[in-house]
């Protein structure tokens, strides 16, 4: 199940630290000339797609709004927090202000995803539209507050911008926090959470919400062009490998543990993380991928990875059965996500939130998947 009424009440009565904030003229991502290497051939990642016409301008929701900084973890983690916060906003019956993703800099939600499908699940508005059309009159400078969920007895200062990425996230929205008092968050029209009001790992009952998070046409068309170019309409197996040094450390800490990171997506209560599912040996990867290719009559293998691809090893195994291996290593990992999401069969890393994004999307569209350590 998703968030329960009991949990909703528990969350809303927590004593909070409220911070009054001021906001100068909001021009999100003003400096178009200071782009880092996340744009180039993929276009400007900070550009929200689709300007709003006068007729489409939103009306104020008298039930209130909630917003948060997705400032914990990589893109996969941020999407899990977003899904949990969507469930949270629905339970509170407040409109969720969709935050930009934090990928070195703020990237508006609509740069990669469509907004309308989410509205089939619950009321949402992008951060950019909220700040431009609603904030000046309804949430003006000097009347804005941010909430740090804390126990009533804590003496910790509520610093909404302390650390990275908290500080850079709000700075790019030109939002400053300059005072704080303690107060319960009742009767406040806009609740701004310092961190996502959602658990990680995400609740199993909320995974279906992924079906409402859909790539926009401009973004998806780039992936579809690559799919046509690489696979020529033939079947392909997509695999996700986590082989970076940080993942070696993560696996060493999670082996033998339940509910580690994204592992609940493949483990039942009481089951533990094991080696093959977290950091499978090379020989195991080769054999498992070959079995999947043969079972699903695929002509291609697509590799997405954070470090080592094992391209050479996989090519040597696949060559005798006339299967071609591909590895793009794109600037934007979202390209890998889209290509994996369209594969005829997918093998992922159960402990990884990157894999969990792909798995949830494929579940929503009825495509088959499995994980390292599990049958193909």
mmCIF file of C-alpha atoms in Angstrom:
data_model
loop_
_atom_site.group_PDB
_atom_site.id
_atom_site.type_symbol
_atom_site.label_atom_id
_atom_site.label_comp_id
_atom_site.label_asym_id
_atom_site.label_seq_id
_atom_site.Cartn_x
_atom_site.Cartn_y
_atom_site.Cartn_z
ATOM 1 C CA UNK A 1 0.000 0.000 0.000
ATOM 2 C CA UNK A 2 0.947 3.674 -0.286
ATOM 3 C CA UNK A 3 0.970 6.177 2.562
ATOM 4 C CA UNK A 4 -1.769 5.464 5.108
ATOM 5 C CA UNK A 5 -4.099 7.892 6.857
ATOM 6 C CA UNK A 6 -2.286 7.137 10.120
ATOM 7 C CA UNK A 7 1.068 7.995 8.565
ATOM 8 C CA UNK A 8 -0.400 11.154 7.045
ATOM 9 C CA UNK A 9 -1.616 12.349 10.437
ATOM 10 C CA UNK A 10 1.715 11.471 12.056
ATOM 11 C CA UNK A 11 3.609 13.497 9.458
ATOM 12 C CA UNK A 12 1.372 16.548 9.654
ATOM 13 C CA UNK A 13 1.543 16.940 13.443
ATOM 14 C CA UNK A 14 5.352 16.827 13.672
ATOM 15 C CA UNK A 15 6.697 20.050 15.159
ATOM 16 C CA UNK A 16 8.718 21.851 12.536
ATOM 17 C CA UNK A 17 11.249 24.597 12.210
ATOM 18 C CA UNK A 18 9.775 27.284 9.952
ATOM 19 C CA UNK A 19 12.073 29.517 8.001
ATOM 20 C CA UNK A 20 10.898 32.759 6.402
ATOM 21 C CA UNK A 21 12.469 33.238 3.011
ATOM 22 C CA UNK A 22 12.780 35.973 0.456
ATOM 23 C CA UNK A 23 12.758 35.495 -3.292
ATOM 24 C CA UNK A 24 14.130 37.953 -5.805
ATOM 25 C CA UNK A 25 12.981 38.063 -9.416
ATOM 26 C CA UNK A 26 12.781 34.409 -10.432
ATOM 27 C CA UNK A 27 14.536 33.536 -13.652
ATOM 28 C CA UNK A 28 15.448 29.859 -13.328
ATOM 29 C CA UNK A 29 18.790 29.026 -14.864
ATOM 30 C CA UNK A 30 19.436 32.573 -16.173
ATOM 31 C CA UNK A 31 22.956 32.068 -17.416
ATOM 32 C CA UNK A 32 22.566 30.065 -20.621
ATOM 33 C CA UNK A 33 26.251 30.598 -21.377
ATOM 34 C CA UNK A 34 27.508 28.764 -18.311
ATOM 35 C CA UNK A 35 26.267 25.318 -19.345
ATOM 36 C CA UNK A 36 28.374 22.404 -18.202
ATOM 37 C CA UNK A 37 28.862 19.222 -20.199
ATOM 38 C CA UNK A 38 25.343 17.934 -19.594
ATOM 39 C CA UNK A 39 23.891 19.696 -22.629
ATOM 40 C CA UNK A 40 25.776 19.625 -25.978
ATOM 41 C CA UNK A 41 24.108 17.334 -28.521
ATOM 42 C CA UNK A 42 21.207 16.579 -26.209
ATOM 43 C CA UNK A 43 20.129 20.232 -26.094
ATOM 44 C CA UNK A 44 19.830 22.530 -23.084
ATOM 45 C CA UNK A 45 18.903 20.339 -20.077
ATOM 46 C CA UNK A 46 17.771 23.372 -18.066
ATOM 47 C CA UNK A 47 15.082 24.400 -20.562
ATOM 48 C CA UNK A 48 11.536 23.569 -19.569
ATOM 49 C CA UNK A 49 9.546 22.474 -22.609
ATOM 50 C CA UNK A 50 6.260 24.156 -23.501
ATOM 51 C CA UNK A 51 5.520 27.740 -22.433
ATOM 52 C CA UNK A 52 2.153 28.261 -20.720
ATOM 53 C CA UNK A 53 -0.436 30.420 -22.478
ATOM 54 C CA UNK A 54 -2.601 32.973 -20.659
ATOM 55 C CA UNK A 55 -5.636 30.693 -20.916
ATOM 56 C CA UNK A 56 -3.695 27.832 -19.307
ATOM 57 C CA UNK A 57 -2.416 29.780 -16.316
ATOM 58 C CA UNK A 58 -3.200 27.919 -13.097
ATOM 59 C CA UNK A 59 -5.655 28.932 -10.408
ATOM 60 C CA UNK A 60 -4.674 28.851 -6.745
ATOM 61 C CA UNK A 61 -5.429 25.547 -5.001
ATOM 62 C CA UNK A 62 -7.197 26.354 -1.734
ATOM 63 C CA UNK A 63 -6.153 22.947 -0.378
ATOM 64 C CA UNK A 64 -2.561 24.177 -0.428
ATOM 65 C CA UNK A 65 0.761 23.082 -1.893
ATOM 66 C CA UNK A 66 3.809 21.101 -0.878
ATOM 67 C CA UNK A 67 7.307 21.253 -2.351
ATOM 68 C CA UNK A 68 10.697 19.784 -1.548
ATOM 69 C CA UNK A 69 14.321 19.659 -2.596
ATOM 70 C CA UNK A 70 15.238 16.327 -4.279
ATOM 71 C CA UNK A 71 18.679 16.741 -2.800
ATOM 72 C CA UNK A 72 19.491 13.176 -1.769
ATOM 73 C CA UNK A 73 21.258 10.765 -4.110
ATOM 74 C CA UNK A 74 21.540 10.402 -7.861
ATOM 75 C CA UNK A 75 18.794 10.611 -10.468
ATOM 76 C CA UNK A 76 17.384 7.178 -9.618
ATOM 77 C CA UNK A 77 17.123 8.071 -5.933
ATOM 78 C CA UNK A 78 15.523 11.414 -6.757
ATOM 79 C CA UNK A 79 12.790 9.720 -8.797
ATOM 80 C CA UNK A 80 12.070 7.322 -5.930
ATOM 81 C CA UNK A 81 11.723 10.275 -3.552
ATOM 82 C CA UNK A 82 9.504 12.035 -6.089
ATOM 83 C CA UNK A 83 7.187 9.029 -6.297
ATOM 84 C CA UNK A 84 6.976 8.806 -2.514
ATOM 85 C CA UNK A 85 6.283 12.528 -2.237
ATOM 86 C CA UNK A 86 3.537 12.261 -4.861
ATOM 87 C CA UNK A 87 1.854 9.683 -2.623
ATOM 88 C CA UNK A 88 2.427 11.981 0.368
ATOM 89 C CA UNK A 89 0.859 14.982 -1.421
ATOM 90 C CA UNK A 90 -2.118 12.882 -2.519
ATOM 91 C CA UNK A 91 -2.680 11.705 1.054
ATOM 92 C CA UNK A 92 -2.585 15.325 2.286
ATOM 93 C CA UNK A 93 -4.710 16.444 -0.688
ATOM 94 C CA UNK A 94 -2.224 19.213 -1.497
ATOM 95 C CA UNK A 95 -0.903 20.043 -4.953
ATOM 96 C CA UNK A 96 2.694 18.905 -5.399
ATOM 97 C CA UNK A 97 5.085 21.485 -6.818
ATOM 98 C CA UNK A 98 7.312 19.403 -9.116
ATOM 99 C CA UNK A 99 10.924 20.297 -8.306
ATOM 100 C CA UNK A 100 13.761 20.388 -10.818
ATOM 101 C CA UNK A 101 16.037 17.359 -10.772
ATOM 102 C CA UNK A 102 19.440 18.062 -9.270
ATOM 103 C CA UNK A 103 21.978 16.860 -11.864
ATOM 104 C CA UNK A 104 25.015 19.120 -11.307
ATOM 105 C CA UNK A 105 22.520 21.948 -11.820
ATOM 106 C CA UNK A 106 18.734 22.204 -11.707
ATOM 107 C CA UNK A 107 16.959 20.533 -14.642
ATOM 108 C CA UNK A 108 13.205 21.303 -14.835
ATOM 109 C CA UNK A 109 10.946 18.257 -14.651
ATOM 110 C CA UNK A 110 9.384 19.065 -18.044
ATOM 111 C CA UNK A 111 12.783 19.012 -19.765
ATOM 112 C CA UNK A 112 12.626 15.211 -19.714
ATOM 113 C CA UNK A 113 9.088 14.244 -18.712
ATOM 114 C CA UNK A 114 5.480 15.054 -19.551
ATOM 115 C CA UNK A 115 3.462 16.758 -16.829
ATOM 116 C CA UNK A 116 -0.068 15.837 -17.947
ATOM 117 C CA UNK A 117 0.128 12.067 -17.213
ATOM 118 C CA UNK A 118 1.031 12.837 -13.595
ATOM 119 C CA UNK A 119 -2.188 14.844 -13.247
ATOM 120 C CA UNK A 120 -4.109 11.629 -13.843
ATOM 121 C CA UNK A 121 -2.711 10.480 -10.494
ATOM 122 C CA UNK A 122 -2.776 13.752 -8.527
ATOM 123 C CA UNK A 123 -2.631 17.522 -8.857
ATOM 124 C CA UNK A 124 0.829 18.836 -9.782
ATOM 125 C CA UNK A 125 2.404 22.047 -11.039
ATOM 126 C CA UNK A 126 5.992 22.596 -12.125
ATOM 127 C CA UNK A 127 8.228 24.695 -9.903
ATOM 128 C CA UNK A 128 8.751 27.113 -12.778
ATOM 129 C CA UNK A 129 5.018 27.724 -13.304
ATOM 130 C CA UNK A 130 4.365 28.006 -9.569
ATOM 131 C CA UNK A 131 7.049 30.654 -9.115
ATOM 132 C CA UNK A 132 6.035 32.612 -12.203
ATOM 133 C CA UNK A 133 2.248 32.558 -12.004
ATOM 134 C CA UNK A 134 1.206 31.883 -8.387
ATOM 135 C CA UNK A 135 4.029 32.896 -6.109
ATOM 136 C CA UNK A 136 4.058 36.696 -6.697
ATOM 137 C CA UNK A 137 0.470 37.197 -5.446
ATOM 138 C CA UNK A 138 -0.168 34.215 -3.186
ATOM 139 C CA UNK A 139 3.260 33.409 -1.744
ATOM 140 C CA UNK A 140 5.097 36.750 -1.904
ATOM 141 C CA UNK A 141 8.481 37.764 -0.543
ATOM 142 C CA UNK A 142 8.518 37.887 3.246
ATOM 143 C CA UNK A 143 5.675 35.362 3.608
ATOM 144 C CA UNK A 144 7.463 32.220 2.512
ATOM 145 C CA UNK A 145 8.371 29.492 4.945
ATOM 146 C CA UNK A 146 10.430 26.314 4.850
ATOM 147 C CA UNK A 147 9.926 23.350 7.178
ATOM 148 C CA UNK A 148 12.528 21.158 8.838
ATOM 149 C CA UNK A 149 10.824 18.193 10.489
ATOM 150 C CA UNK A 150 12.285 18.000 13.979
ATOM 151 C CA UNK A 151 11.275 16.776 17.397
ATOM 152 C CA UNK A 152 9.855 19.596 19.568
ATOM 153 C CA UNK A 153 12.784 19.344 22.019
ATOM 154 C CA UNK A 154 15.636 19.594 19.543
ATOM 155 C CA UNK A 155 17.828 22.687 19.636
ATOM 156 C CA UNK A 156 19.346 22.178 16.201
ATOM 157 C CA UNK A 157 19.231 25.231 13.951
ATOM 158 C CA UNK A 158 17.091 24.772 10.869
ATOM 159 C CA UNK A 159 19.407 25.625 7.988
ATOM 160 C CA UNK A 160 17.491 24.950 4.773
ATOM 161 C CA UNK A 161 20.539 25.588 2.569
ATOM 162 C CA UNK A 162 23.308 23.935 4.557
ATOM 163 C CA UNK A 163 25.571 21.750 2.418
ATOM 164 C CA UNK A 164 25.590 20.561 -1.185
ATOM 165 C CA UNK A 165 23.249 20.030 -3.038
ATOM 166 C CA UNK A 166 20.829 21.871 -0.708
ATOM 167 C CA UNK A 167 22.550 25.236 -1.113
ATOM 168 C CA UNK A 168 23.067 25.119 -4.913
ATOM 169 C CA UNK A 169 19.519 23.820 -5.469
ATOM 170 C CA UNK A 170 17.812 26.780 -3.774
ATOM 171 C CA UNK A 171 20.426 29.281 -5.017
ATOM 172 C CA UNK A 172 19.613 28.468 -8.625
ATOM 173 C CA UNK A 173 15.985 29.299 -7.839
ATOM 174 C CA UNK A 174 17.145 32.582 -6.236
ATOM 175 C CA UNK A 175 15.586 31.607 -2.902
ATOM 176 C CA UNK A 176 17.216 32.745 0.354
ATOM 177 C CA UNK A 177 16.351 31.691 3.897
ATOM 178 C CA UNK A 178 17.055 34.396 6.480
ATOM 179 C CA UNK A 179 15.157 33.665 9.708
ATOM 180 C CA UNK A 180 13.544 30.850 11.610
ATOM 181 C CA UNK A 181 11.025 30.194 14.373
ATOM 182 C CA UNK A 182 9.425 27.022 15.738
ATOM 183 C CA UNK A 183 5.821 26.402 14.785
ATOM 184 C CA UNK A 184 3.563 23.494 13.731
ATOM 185 C CA UNK A 185 2.897 23.426 9.967
ATOM 186 C CA UNK A 186 -0.892 23.858 10.294
ATOM 187 C CA UNK A 187 -2.746 26.549 8.372
ATOM 188 C CA UNK A 188 0.203 27.306 6.096
ATOM 189 C CA UNK A 189 -0.701 27.279 2.405
ATOM 190 C CA UNK A 190 2.726 26.206 1.109
ATOM 191 C CA UNK A 191 4.828 23.607 2.911
ATOM 192 C CA UNK A 192 8.439 23.554 1.715
ATOM 193 C CA UNK A 193 10.244 20.457 2.979
ATOM 194 C CA UNK A 194 13.974 20.584 3.477
ATOM 195 C CA UNK A 195 14.236 16.936 2.454
ATOM 196 C CA UNK A 196 11.747 14.655 0.657
ATOM 197 C CA UNK A 197 8.860 13.583 2.928
ATOM 198 C CA UNK A 198 9.190 10.043 1.588
ATOM 199 C CA UNK A 199 11.127 6.905 2.556
ATOM 200 C CA UNK A 200 14.019 5.234 0.768
ATOM 201 C CA UNK A 201 13.791 2.474 -0.272
ATOM 202 C CA UNK A 202 10.403 3.483 -1.647
ATOM 203 C CA UNK A 203 7.248 1.664 -0.571
ATOM 204 C CA UNK A 204 6.269 -1.239 -2.795
ATOM 205 C CA UNK A 205 2.695 0.051 -2.905
ATOM 206 C CA UNK A 206 3.854 3.256 -4.613
ATOM 207 C CA UNK A 207 5.764 1.662 -7.496
ATOM 208 C CA UNK A 208 2.760 1.831 -9.817
ATOM 209 C CA UNK A 209 3.045 5.644 -9.784
ATOM 210 C CA UNK A 210 5.995 5.246 -12.190
ATOM 211 C CA UNK A 211 3.410 4.660 -14.912
ATOM 212 C CA UNK A 212 2.427 8.335 -14.660
ATOM 213 C CA UNK A 213 6.030 9.518 -15.137
ATOM 214 C CA UNK A 214 6.420 9.522 -18.899
ATOM 215 C CA UNK A 215 9.242 10.860 -21.071
ATOM 216 C CA UNK A 216 8.283 13.839 -23.188
ATOM 217 C CA UNK A 217 8.256 13.418 -26.964
ATOM 218 C CA UNK A 218 11.377 15.457 -27.632
ATOM 219 C CA UNK A 219 13.458 13.477 -25.155
ATOM 220 C CA UNK A 220 12.070 10.072 -26.152
ATOM 221 C CA UNK A 221 12.568 10.733 -29.865
ATOM 222 C CA UNK A 222 16.336 10.989 -29.332
ATOM 223 C CA UNK A 223 16.382 7.547 -27.750
ATOM 224 C CA UNK A 224 14.158 6.109 -30.459
ATOM 225 C CA UNK A 225 16.551 7.433 -33.109
ATOM 226 C CA UNK A 226 19.416 5.614 -31.357
ATOM 227 C CA UNK A 227 17.359 2.431 -31.071
ATOM 228 C CA UNK A 228 16.675 2.454 -34.819
ATOM 229 C CA UNK A 229 20.306 3.234 -35.621
ATOM 230 C CA UNK A 230 21.738 0.524 -33.359
ATOM 231 C CA UNK A 231 19.267 -2.344 -33.634
ATOM 232 C CA UNK A 232 17.545 -1.875 -37.039
ATOM 233 C CA UNK A 233 14.232 -3.143 -35.687
ATOM 234 C CA UNK A 234 15.775 -6.386 -34.364
ATOM 235 C CA UNK A 235 15.369 -7.735 -30.828
ATOM 236 C CA UNK A 236 17.844 -6.671 -28.154
ATOM 237 C CA UNK A 237 18.594 -7.476 -24.528
ATOM 238 C CA UNK A 238 19.460 -4.522 -22.307
ATOM 239 C CA UNK A 239 21.705 -4.997 -19.273
ATOM 240 C CA UNK A 240 22.627 -2.637 -16.446
ATOM 241 C CA UNK A 241 25.985 -3.070 -14.731
ATOM 242 C CA UNK A 242 27.193 -1.300 -11.591
ATOM 243 C CA UNK A 243 30.991 -1.699 -11.552
ATOM 244 C CA UNK A 244 32.356 1.565 -10.179
ATOM 245 C CA UNK A 245 34.598 1.680 -7.092
ATOM 246 C CA UNK A 246 31.833 3.323 -5.066
ATOM 247 C CA UNK A 247 29.600 0.360 -5.863
ATOM 248 C CA UNK A 248 32.230 -2.106 -4.690
ATOM 249 C CA UNK A 249 32.168 -0.338 -1.338
ATOM 250 C CA UNK A 250 28.361 -0.215 -1.277
ATOM 251 C CA UNK A 251 28.070 -3.939 -1.972
ATOM 252 C CA UNK A 252 30.579 -4.827 0.709
ATOM 253 C CA UNK A 253 28.402 -2.977 3.226
ATOM 254 C CA UNK A 254 25.066 -4.384 2.069
ATOM 255 C CA UNK A 255 25.882 -8.098 1.623
ATOM 256 C CA UNK A 256 23.805 -10.104 4.066
ATOM 257 C CA UNK A 257 21.458 -7.225 4.835
ATOM 258 C CA UNK A 258 17.708 -6.964 4.137
ATOM 259 C CA UNK A 259 16.126 -3.878 2.573
ATOM 260 C CA UNK A 260 19.439 -2.428 1.416
ATOM 261 C CA UNK A 261 18.960 0.480 -0.987
ATOM 262 C CA UNK A 262 16.634 -0.629 -3.830
ATOM 263 C CA UNK A 263 16.838 -4.363 -3.027
ATOM 264 C CA UNK A 264 13.209 -4.686 -1.801
ATOM 265 C CA UNK A 265 12.215 -4.638 -5.485
ATOM 266 C CA UNK A 266 13.428 -8.238 -5.789
ATOM 267 C CA UNK A 267 13.720 -9.559 -2.222
ATOM 268 C CA UNK A 268 10.916 -10.876 -0.053
ATOM 269 C CA UNK A 269 10.817 -10.005 3.666
ATOM 270 C CA UNK A 270 13.620 -11.818 5.453
ATOM 271 C CA UNK A 271 15.761 -12.360 2.337
ATOM 272 C CA UNK A 272 19.262 -10.878 2.255
ATOM 273 C CA UNK A 273 21.441 -9.227 -0.377
ATOM 274 C CA UNK A 274 23.890 -11.702 -1.939
ATOM 275 C CA UNK A 275 26.966 -11.270 -4.132
ATOM 276 C CA UNK A 276 25.576 -12.208 -7.564
ATOM 277 C CA UNK A 277 22.726 -9.705 -7.323
ATOM 278 C CA UNK A 278 24.882 -6.781 -6.156
ATOM 279 C CA UNK A 279 28.293 -7.275 -7.819
ATOM 280 C CA UNK A 280 28.121 -10.352 -10.046
ATOM 281 C CA UNK A 281 31.415 -11.878 -11.247
ATOM 282 C CA UNK A 282 32.323 -11.298 -14.891
ATOM 283 C CA UNK A 283 31.877 -14.945 -15.852
ATOM 284 C CA UNK A 284 28.417 -14.933 -14.332
ATOM 285 C CA UNK A 285 27.476 -11.792 -16.321
ATOM 286 C CA UNK A 286 28.656 -13.403 -19.557
ATOM 287 C CA UNK A 287 26.744 -16.648 -18.998
ATOM 288 C CA UNK A 288 23.578 -14.939 -17.755
ATOM 289 C CA UNK A 289 23.488 -12.515 -20.675
ATOM 290 C CA UNK A 290 24.093 -15.288 -23.213
ATOM 291 C CA UNK A 291 21.234 -17.322 -21.719
ATOM 292 C CA UNK A 292 18.898 -14.330 -21.980
ATOM 293 C CA UNK A 293 19.904 -13.682 -25.596
ATOM 294 C CA UNK A 294 19.250 -17.284 -26.603
ATOM 295 C CA UNK A 295 15.968 -17.523 -24.699
ATOM 296 C CA UNK A 296 14.556 -14.344 -26.229
ATOM 297 C CA UNK A 297 16.059 -14.788 -29.718
ATOM 298 C CA UNK A 298 17.801 -11.406 -29.509
ATOM 299 C CA UNK A 299 20.269 -10.143 -32.102
ATOM 300 C CA UNK A 300 21.822 -7.415 -29.981
ATOM 301 C CA UNK A 301 22.993 -6.659 -26.420
ATOM 302 C CA UNK A 302 22.941 -3.109 -25.062
ATOM 303 C CA UNK A 303 25.172 -2.270 -22.065
ATOM 304 C CA UNK A 304 24.507 0.562 -19.616
ATOM 305 C CA UNK A 305 27.097 0.970 -16.883
ATOM 306 C CA UNK A 306 28.644 3.457 -14.497
ATOM 307 C CA UNK A 307 32.219 2.219 -15.099
ATOM 308 C CA UNK A 308 33.364 -1.109 -16.567
ATOM 309 C CA UNK A 309 31.264 -2.340 -19.488
ATOM 310 C CA UNK A 310 32.934 -5.709 -20.181
ATOM 311 C CA UNK A 311 32.344 -4.855 -23.838
ATOM 312 C CA UNK A 312 35.271 -6.925 -25.072
ATOM 313 C CA UNK A 313 34.363 -9.975 -22.989
ATOM 314 C CA UNK A 314 30.700 -9.833 -23.990
ATOM 315 C CA UNK A 315 31.604 -9.389 -27.668
ATOM 316 C CA UNK A 316 33.795 -12.481 -27.575
ATOM 317 C CA UNK A 317 30.948 -14.531 -26.083
ATOM 318 C CA UNK A 318 28.298 -13.162 -28.444
ATOM 319 C CA UNK A 319 30.287 -13.300 -31.688
ATOM 320 C CA UNK A 320 29.946 -17.090 -32.207
ATOM 321 C CA UNK A 321 26.127 -16.771 -32.035
ATOM 322 C CA UNK A 322 26.117 -13.736 -34.354
ATOM 323 C CA UNK A 323 24.940 -11.228 -31.724
ATOM 324 C CA UNK A 324 26.231 -7.648 -31.757
ATOM 325 C CA UNK A 325 27.150 -5.804 -28.544
ATOM 326 C CA UNK A 326 26.633 -2.043 -28.065
ATOM 327 C CA UNK A 327 27.726 0.475 -25.447
ATOM 328 C CA UNK A 328 27.014 4.188 -25.989
ATOM 329 C CA UNK A 329 28.203 5.668 -22.666
ATOM 330 C CA UNK A 330 26.059 8.789 -23.267
ATOM 331 C CA UNK A 331 26.566 12.111 -21.481
ATOM 332 C CA UNK A 332 23.039 11.910 -20.112
ATOM 333 C CA UNK A 333 22.247 8.671 -18.247
ATOM 334 C CA UNK A 334 18.601 9.287 -19.150
ATOM 335 C CA UNK A 335 19.482 8.025 -22.646
ATOM 336 C CA UNK A 336 20.487 4.679 -21.133
ATOM 337 C CA UNK A 337 17.263 4.618 -19.108
ATOM 338 C CA UNK A 338 15.114 5.089 -22.191
ATOM 339 C CA UNK A 339 16.965 2.501 -24.286
ATOM 340 C CA UNK A 340 16.834 -0.050 -21.457
ATOM 341 C CA UNK A 341 13.158 0.705 -20.985
ATOM 342 C CA UNK A 342 12.430 -0.257 -24.615
ATOM 343 C CA UNK A 343 14.517 -3.472 -24.675
ATOM 344 C CA UNK A 344 12.860 -6.781 -25.516
ATOM 345 C CA UNK A 345 14.338 -8.147 -22.288
ATOM 346 C CA UNK A 346 16.178 -6.446 -19.412
ATOM 347 C CA UNK A 347 18.633 -7.641 -16.766
ATOM 348 C CA UNK A 348 19.320 -5.170 -13.988
ATOM 349 C CA UNK A 349 21.030 -4.736 -10.645
ATOM 350 C CA UNK A 350 18.390 -5.210 -7.967
ATOM 351 C CA UNK A 351 20.237 -3.060 -5.406
ATOM 352 C CA UNK A 352 20.463 -0.062 -7.747
ATOM 353 C CA UNK A 353 17.845 2.712 -7.925
ATOM 354 C CA UNK A 354 18.870 3.219 -11.580
ATOM 355 C CA UNK A 355 17.709 -0.319 -12.323
ATOM 356 C CA UNK A 356 14.571 0.218 -10.235
ATOM 357 C CA UNK A 357 13.554 3.124 -12.498
ATOM 358 C CA UNK A 358 13.845 0.867 -15.552
ATOM 359 C CA UNK A 359 12.068 -2.033 -13.849
ATOM 360 C CA UNK A 360 9.115 0.093 -12.718
ATOM 361 C CA UNK A 361 8.755 1.620 -16.182
ATOM 362 C CA UNK A 362 8.880 -1.803 -17.839
ATOM 363 C CA UNK A 363 6.361 -3.224 -15.364
ATOM 364 C CA UNK A 364 4.012 -0.359 -16.273
ATOM 365 C CA UNK A 365 4.280 -1.234 -19.978
ATOM 366 C CA UNK A 366 4.243 -5.029 -19.551
ATOM 367 C CA UNK A 367 7.834 -5.696 -20.661
ATOM 368 C CA UNK A 368 9.776 -8.650 -19.153
ATOM 369 C CA UNK A 369 12.739 -8.107 -16.806
ATOM 370 C CA UNK A 370 14.933 -9.902 -14.322
ATOM 371 C CA UNK A 371 17.957 -9.206 -12.109
ATOM 372 C CA UNK A 372 21.477 -10.509 -11.754
ATOM 373 C CA UNK A 373 21.224 -13.488 -9.420
ATOM 374 C CA UNK A 374 17.749 -14.436 -10.631
ATOM 375 C CA UNK A 375 16.570 -16.673 -13.514
ATOM 376 C CA UNK A 376 16.224 -15.278 -17.020
#
